[in-house]
XYZ file of N, CA and C in Angstrom:
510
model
N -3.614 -16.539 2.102
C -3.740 -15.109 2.221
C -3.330 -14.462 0.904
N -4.146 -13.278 0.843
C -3.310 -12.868 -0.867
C -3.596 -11.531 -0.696
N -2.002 -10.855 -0.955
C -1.717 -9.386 -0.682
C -1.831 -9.021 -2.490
N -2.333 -8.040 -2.646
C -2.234 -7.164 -3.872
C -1.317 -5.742 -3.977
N -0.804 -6.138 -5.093
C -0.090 -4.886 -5.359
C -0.559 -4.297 -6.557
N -0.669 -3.311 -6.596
C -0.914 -2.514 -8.228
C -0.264 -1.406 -8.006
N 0.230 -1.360 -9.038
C 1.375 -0.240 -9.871
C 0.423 0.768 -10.817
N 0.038 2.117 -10.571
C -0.439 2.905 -10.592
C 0.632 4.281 -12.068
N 0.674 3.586 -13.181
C 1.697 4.289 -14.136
C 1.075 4.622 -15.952
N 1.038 5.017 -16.312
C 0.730 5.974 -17.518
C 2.021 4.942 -18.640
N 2.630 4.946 -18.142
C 4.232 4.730 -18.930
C 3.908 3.313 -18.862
N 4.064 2.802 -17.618
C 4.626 1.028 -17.418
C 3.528 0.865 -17.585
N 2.025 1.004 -17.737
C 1.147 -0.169 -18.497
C 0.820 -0.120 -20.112
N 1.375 1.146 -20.443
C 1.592 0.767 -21.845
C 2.997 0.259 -22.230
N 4.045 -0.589 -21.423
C 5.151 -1.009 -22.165
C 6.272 -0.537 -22.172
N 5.926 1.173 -21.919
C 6.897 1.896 -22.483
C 8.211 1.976 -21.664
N 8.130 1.472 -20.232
C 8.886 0.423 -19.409
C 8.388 -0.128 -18.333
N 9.789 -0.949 -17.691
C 9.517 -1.493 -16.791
C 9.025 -1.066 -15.467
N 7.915 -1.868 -14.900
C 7.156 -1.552 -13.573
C 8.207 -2.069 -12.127
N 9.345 -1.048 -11.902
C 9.959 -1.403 -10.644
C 9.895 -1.396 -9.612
N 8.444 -0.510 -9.694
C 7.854 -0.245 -8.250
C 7.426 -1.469 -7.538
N 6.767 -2.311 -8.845
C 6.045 -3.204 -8.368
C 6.817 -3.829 -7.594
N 8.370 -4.617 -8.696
C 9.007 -5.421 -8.144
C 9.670 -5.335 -6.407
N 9.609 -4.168 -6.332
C 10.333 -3.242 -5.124
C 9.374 -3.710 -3.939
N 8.158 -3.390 -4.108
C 7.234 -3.909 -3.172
C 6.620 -5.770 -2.946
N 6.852 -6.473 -3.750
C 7.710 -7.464 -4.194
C 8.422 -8.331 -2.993
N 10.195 -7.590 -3.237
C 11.179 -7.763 -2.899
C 10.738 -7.336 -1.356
N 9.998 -6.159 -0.740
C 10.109 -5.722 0.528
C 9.400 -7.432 1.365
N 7.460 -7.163 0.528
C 6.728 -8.226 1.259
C 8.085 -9.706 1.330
N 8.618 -10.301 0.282
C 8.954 -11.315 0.724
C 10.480 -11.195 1.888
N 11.048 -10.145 2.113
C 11.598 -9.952 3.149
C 11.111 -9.914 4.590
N 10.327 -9.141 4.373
C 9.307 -8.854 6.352
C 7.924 -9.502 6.466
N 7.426 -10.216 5.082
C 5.998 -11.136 5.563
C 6.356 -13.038 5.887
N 6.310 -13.305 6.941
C 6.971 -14.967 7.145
C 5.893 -16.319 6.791
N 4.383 -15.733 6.524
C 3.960 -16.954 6.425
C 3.467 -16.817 4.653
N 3.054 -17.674 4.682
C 2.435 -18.054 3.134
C 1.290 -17.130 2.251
N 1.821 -16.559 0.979
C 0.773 -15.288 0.572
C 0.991 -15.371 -0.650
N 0.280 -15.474 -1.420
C -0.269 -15.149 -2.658
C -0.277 -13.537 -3.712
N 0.484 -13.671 -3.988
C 0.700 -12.169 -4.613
C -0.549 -12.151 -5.872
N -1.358 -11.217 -5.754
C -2.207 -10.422 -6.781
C -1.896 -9.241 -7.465
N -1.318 -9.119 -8.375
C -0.674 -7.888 -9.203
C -1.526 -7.506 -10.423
N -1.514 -6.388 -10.228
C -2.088 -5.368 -11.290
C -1.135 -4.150 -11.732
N -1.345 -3.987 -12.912
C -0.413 -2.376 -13.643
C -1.311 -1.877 -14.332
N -1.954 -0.902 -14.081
C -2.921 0.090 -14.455
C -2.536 1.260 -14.991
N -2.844 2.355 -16.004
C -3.020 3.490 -15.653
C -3.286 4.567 -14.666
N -2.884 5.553 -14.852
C -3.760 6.496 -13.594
C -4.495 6.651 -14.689
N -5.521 6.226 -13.901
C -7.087 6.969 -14.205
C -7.808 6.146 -13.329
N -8.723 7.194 -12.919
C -8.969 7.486 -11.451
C -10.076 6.286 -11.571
N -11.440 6.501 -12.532
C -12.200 5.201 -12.590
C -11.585 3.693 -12.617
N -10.659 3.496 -12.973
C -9.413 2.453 -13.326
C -9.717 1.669 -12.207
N -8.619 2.980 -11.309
C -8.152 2.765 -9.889
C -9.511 2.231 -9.072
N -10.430 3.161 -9.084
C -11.461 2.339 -8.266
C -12.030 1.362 -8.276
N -12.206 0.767 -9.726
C -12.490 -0.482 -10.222
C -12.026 -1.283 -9.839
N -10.254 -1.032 -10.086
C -9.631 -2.267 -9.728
C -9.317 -2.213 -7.941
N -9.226 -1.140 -7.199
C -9.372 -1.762 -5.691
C -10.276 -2.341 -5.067
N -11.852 -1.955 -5.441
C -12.952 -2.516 -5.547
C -12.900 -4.161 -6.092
N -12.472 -4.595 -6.858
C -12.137 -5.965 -7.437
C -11.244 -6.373 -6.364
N -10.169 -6.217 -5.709
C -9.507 -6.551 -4.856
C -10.230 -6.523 -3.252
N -10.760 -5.469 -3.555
C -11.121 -5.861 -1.823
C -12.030 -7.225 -1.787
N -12.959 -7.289 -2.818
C -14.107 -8.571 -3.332
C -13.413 -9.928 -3.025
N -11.946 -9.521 -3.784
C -11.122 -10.763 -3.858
C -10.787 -11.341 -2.153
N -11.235 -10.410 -1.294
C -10.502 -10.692 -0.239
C -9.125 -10.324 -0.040
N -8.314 -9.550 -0.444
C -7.385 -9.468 -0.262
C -6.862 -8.673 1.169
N -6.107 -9.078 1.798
C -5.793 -9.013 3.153
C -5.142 -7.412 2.999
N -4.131 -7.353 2.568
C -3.780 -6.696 1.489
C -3.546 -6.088 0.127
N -3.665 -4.270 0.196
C -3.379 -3.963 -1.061
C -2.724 -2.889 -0.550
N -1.193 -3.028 -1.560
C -0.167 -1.832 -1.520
C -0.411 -1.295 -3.248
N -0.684 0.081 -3.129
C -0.777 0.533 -4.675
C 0.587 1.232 -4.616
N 1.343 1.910 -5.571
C 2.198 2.680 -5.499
C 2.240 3.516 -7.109
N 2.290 4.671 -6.867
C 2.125 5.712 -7.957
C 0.987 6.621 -8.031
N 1.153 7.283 -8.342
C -0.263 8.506 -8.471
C -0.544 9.170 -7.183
N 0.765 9.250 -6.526
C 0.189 9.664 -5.264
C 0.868 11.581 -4.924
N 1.719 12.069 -6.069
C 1.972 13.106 -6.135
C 1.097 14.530 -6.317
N 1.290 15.551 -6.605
C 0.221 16.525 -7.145
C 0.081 16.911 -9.009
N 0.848 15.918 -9.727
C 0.855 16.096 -11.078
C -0.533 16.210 -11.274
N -1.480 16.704 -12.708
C -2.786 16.717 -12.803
C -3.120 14.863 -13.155
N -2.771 14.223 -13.925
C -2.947 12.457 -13.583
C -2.722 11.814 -12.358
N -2.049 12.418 -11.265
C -1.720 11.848 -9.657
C -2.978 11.552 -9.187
N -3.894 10.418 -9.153
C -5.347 10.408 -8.508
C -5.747 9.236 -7.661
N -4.586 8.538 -7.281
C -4.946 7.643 -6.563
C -5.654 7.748 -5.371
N -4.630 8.714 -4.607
C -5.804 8.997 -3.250
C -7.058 9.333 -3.297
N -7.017 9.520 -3.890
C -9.019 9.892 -4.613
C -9.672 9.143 -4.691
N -9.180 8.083 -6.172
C -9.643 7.264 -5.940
C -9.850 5.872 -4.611
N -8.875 6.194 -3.798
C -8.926 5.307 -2.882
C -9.704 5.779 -1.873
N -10.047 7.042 -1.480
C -10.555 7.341 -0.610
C -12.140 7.226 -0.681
N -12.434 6.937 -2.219
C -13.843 6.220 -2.484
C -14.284 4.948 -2.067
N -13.167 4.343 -2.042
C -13.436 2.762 -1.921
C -13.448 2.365 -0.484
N -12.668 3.500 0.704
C -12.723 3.177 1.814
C -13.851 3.062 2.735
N -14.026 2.401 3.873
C -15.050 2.217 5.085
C -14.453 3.574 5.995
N -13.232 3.288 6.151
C -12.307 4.252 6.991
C -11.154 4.311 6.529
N -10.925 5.678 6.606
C -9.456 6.334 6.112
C -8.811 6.331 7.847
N -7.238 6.010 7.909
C -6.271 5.916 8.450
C -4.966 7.204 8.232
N -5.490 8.311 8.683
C -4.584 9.047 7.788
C -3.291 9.180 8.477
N -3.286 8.725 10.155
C -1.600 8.300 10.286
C -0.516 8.073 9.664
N -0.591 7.109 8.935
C 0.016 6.601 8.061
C 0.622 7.327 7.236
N -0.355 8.186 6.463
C -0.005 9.206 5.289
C 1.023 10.448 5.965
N 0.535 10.221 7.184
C 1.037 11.660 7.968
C 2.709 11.219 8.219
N 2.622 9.541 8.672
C 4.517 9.565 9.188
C 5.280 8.848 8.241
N 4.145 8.774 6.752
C 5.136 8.379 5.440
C 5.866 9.638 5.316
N 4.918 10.451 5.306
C 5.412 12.084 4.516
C 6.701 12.997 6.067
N 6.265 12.663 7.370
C 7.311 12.684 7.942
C 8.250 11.874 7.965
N 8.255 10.715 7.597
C 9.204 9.876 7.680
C 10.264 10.221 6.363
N 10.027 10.977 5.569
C 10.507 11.005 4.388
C 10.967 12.438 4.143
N 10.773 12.727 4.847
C 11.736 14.391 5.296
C 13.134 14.305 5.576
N 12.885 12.847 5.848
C 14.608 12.763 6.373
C 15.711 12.647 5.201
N 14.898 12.389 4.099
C 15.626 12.060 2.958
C 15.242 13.419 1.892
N 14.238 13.678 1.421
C 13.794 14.731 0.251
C 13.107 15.813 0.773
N 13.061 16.862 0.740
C 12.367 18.108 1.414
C 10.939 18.109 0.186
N 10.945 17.467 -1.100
C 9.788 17.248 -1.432
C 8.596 15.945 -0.926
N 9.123 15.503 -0.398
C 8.256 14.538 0.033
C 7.219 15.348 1.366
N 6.998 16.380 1.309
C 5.750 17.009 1.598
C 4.838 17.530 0.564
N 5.096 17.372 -0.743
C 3.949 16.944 -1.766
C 3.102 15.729 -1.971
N 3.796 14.611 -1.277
C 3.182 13.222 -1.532
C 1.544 13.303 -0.513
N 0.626 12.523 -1.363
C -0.601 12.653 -0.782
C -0.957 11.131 -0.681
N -0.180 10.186 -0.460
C -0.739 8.780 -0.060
C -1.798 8.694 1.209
N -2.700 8.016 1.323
C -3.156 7.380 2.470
C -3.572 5.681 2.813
N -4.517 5.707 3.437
C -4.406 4.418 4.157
C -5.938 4.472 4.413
N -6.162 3.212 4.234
C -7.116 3.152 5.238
C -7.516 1.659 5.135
N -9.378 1.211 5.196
C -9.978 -0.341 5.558
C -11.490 0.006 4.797
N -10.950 -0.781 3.655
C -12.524 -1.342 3.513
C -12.543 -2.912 3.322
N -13.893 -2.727 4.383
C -14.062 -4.534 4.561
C -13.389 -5.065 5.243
N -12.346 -5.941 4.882
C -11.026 -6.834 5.818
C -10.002 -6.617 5.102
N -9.852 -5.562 4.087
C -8.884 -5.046 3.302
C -8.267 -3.648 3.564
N -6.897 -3.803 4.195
C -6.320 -3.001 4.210
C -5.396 -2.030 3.543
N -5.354 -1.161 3.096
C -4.960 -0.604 1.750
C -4.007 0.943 2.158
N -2.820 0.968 1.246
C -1.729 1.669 1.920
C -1.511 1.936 0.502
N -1.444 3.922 -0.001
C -0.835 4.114 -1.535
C 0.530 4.684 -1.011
N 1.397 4.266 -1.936
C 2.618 4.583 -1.789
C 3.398 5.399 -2.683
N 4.193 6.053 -2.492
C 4.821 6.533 -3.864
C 5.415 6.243 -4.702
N 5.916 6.625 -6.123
C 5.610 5.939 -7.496
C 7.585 5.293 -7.079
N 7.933 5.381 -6.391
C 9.762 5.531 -6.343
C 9.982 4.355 -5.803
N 11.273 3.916 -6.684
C 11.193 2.129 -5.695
C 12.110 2.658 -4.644
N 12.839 3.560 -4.311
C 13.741 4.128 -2.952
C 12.378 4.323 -2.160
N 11.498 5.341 -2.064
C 10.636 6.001 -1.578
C 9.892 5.102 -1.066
N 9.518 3.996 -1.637
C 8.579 2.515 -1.281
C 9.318 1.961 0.280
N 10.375 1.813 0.085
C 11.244 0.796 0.985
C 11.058 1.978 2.097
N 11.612 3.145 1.689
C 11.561 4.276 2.931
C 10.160 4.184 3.910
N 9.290 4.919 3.116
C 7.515 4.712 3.403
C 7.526 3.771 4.407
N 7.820 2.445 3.280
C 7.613 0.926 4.201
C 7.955 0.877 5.759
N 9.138 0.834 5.432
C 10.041 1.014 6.983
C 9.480 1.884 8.240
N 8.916 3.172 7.532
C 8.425 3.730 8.606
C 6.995 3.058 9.488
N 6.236 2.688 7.799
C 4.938 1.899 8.619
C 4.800 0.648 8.782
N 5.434 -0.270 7.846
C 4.778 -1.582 8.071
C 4.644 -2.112 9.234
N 5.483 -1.589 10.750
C 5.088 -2.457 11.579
C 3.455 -2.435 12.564
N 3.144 -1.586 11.741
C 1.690 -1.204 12.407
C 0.774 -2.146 11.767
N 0.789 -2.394 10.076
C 0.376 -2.672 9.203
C -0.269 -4.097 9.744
N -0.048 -5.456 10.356
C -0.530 -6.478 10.346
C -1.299 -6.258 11.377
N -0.987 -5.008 12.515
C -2.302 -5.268 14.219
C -3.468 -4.620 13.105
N -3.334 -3.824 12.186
C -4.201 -3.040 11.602
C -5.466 -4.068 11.083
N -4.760 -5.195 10.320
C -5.546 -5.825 9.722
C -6.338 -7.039 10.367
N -5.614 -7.324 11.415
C -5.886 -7.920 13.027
C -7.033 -7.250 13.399
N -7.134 -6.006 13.412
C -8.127 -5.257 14.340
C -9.209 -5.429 13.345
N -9.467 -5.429 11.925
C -10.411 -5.631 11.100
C -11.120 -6.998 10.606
N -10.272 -7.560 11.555
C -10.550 -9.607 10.977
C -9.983 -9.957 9.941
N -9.018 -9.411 9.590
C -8.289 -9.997 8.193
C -7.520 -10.932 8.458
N -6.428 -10.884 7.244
C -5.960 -12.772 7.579
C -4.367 -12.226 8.939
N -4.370 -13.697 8.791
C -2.797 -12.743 10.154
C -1.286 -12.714 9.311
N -1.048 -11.804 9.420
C 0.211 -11.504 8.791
C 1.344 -11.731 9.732
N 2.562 -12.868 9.417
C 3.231 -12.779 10.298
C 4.365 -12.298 10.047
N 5.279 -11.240 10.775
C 6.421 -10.601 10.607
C 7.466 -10.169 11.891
N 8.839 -10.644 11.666
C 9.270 -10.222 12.700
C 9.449 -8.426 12.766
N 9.222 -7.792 12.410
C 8.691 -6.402 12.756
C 7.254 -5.823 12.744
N 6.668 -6.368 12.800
C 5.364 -6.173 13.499
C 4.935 -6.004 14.946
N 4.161 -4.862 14.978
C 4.115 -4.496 15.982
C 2.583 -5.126 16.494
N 2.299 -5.717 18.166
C 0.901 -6.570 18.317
C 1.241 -6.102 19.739
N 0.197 -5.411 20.263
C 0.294 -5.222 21.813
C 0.228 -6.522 22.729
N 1.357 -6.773 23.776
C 1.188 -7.497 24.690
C -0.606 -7.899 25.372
N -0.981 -9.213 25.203
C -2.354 -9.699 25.786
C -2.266 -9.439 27.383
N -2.881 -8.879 27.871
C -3.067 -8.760 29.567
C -3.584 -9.895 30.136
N -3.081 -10.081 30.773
C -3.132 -11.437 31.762
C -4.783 -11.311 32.374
């Protein structure tokens, strides 16, 4: 199985530092994902053609997963959701809706964040915000939806003890 992450930064793909977001999302998957996965990483610019290119290359890849994180604010370079919302079959905008509630509990700005979600293909795709605090927060609120999601699309099976999979009826 191979989850992708790309780091969505102006700064960290030219050098000018380190990409902690990435590592952050990283550190979460190998905490709450239990079976065997292949990490695909990318550090891009925002720029919006970039972005579509490279989720487009990832979904090709098969990737079960892709967590982007960055560009998901209202700065004039913030364009991920844009671009992601090109690449989708279906947008999931739940997600976006109980990141940004879920994150009230902590910053009264986190009703600027414009992440979403959605499925193209057997690729499930979740933008997150550029903050390695904000990542783990986000996370927590959704990931346990995150593997029935990709279940329901034929993707690969993600196993986690917080995952949420409705009881099979007898």
């Amino acid at each position: 199985m191979k989850i992708a992450i790309v780091t969505m930064s102006d700064r960290a793909s030219a050098g000018i530092y380190e990409d902690k977001s990435g590592k952050e999302l990283e550190a979460y998957l190998s905490e709450n994902v239990n079976n065997e996965y292949e990490i695909v990483y990318r550090l891009i610019p925002d720029d919006y053609d970039k972005i579509k290119k490279t989720l487009n290359e990832l979904i090709n890849k098969e990737c079960a997963l892709i967590l982007t994180t960055g560009g998901t604010g209202p700065a004039l370079r913030d364009v991920t959701p844009e671009a992601t919302k090109e690449v989708l079959d279906k947008e999931l905008p739940g997600f976006g809706e109980l990141m940004r509630m879920h994150s009230l509990k902590y910053v009264p700005t986190s009703i600027l964040a414009r992440g979403t979600a959605g499925v193209a293909k057997k690729s499930f795709i979740l933008n997150l915000p550029g903050s390695p605090k904000a990542i783990r927060e986000n996370l927590e609120a959704v990931f346990p939806a995150i593997p029935y999601a990709i279940d329901l699309i034929g993707g690969d099976y993600i196993e986690s003890d917080i995952a949420f999979r409705p009881k099979k009826k007898k």
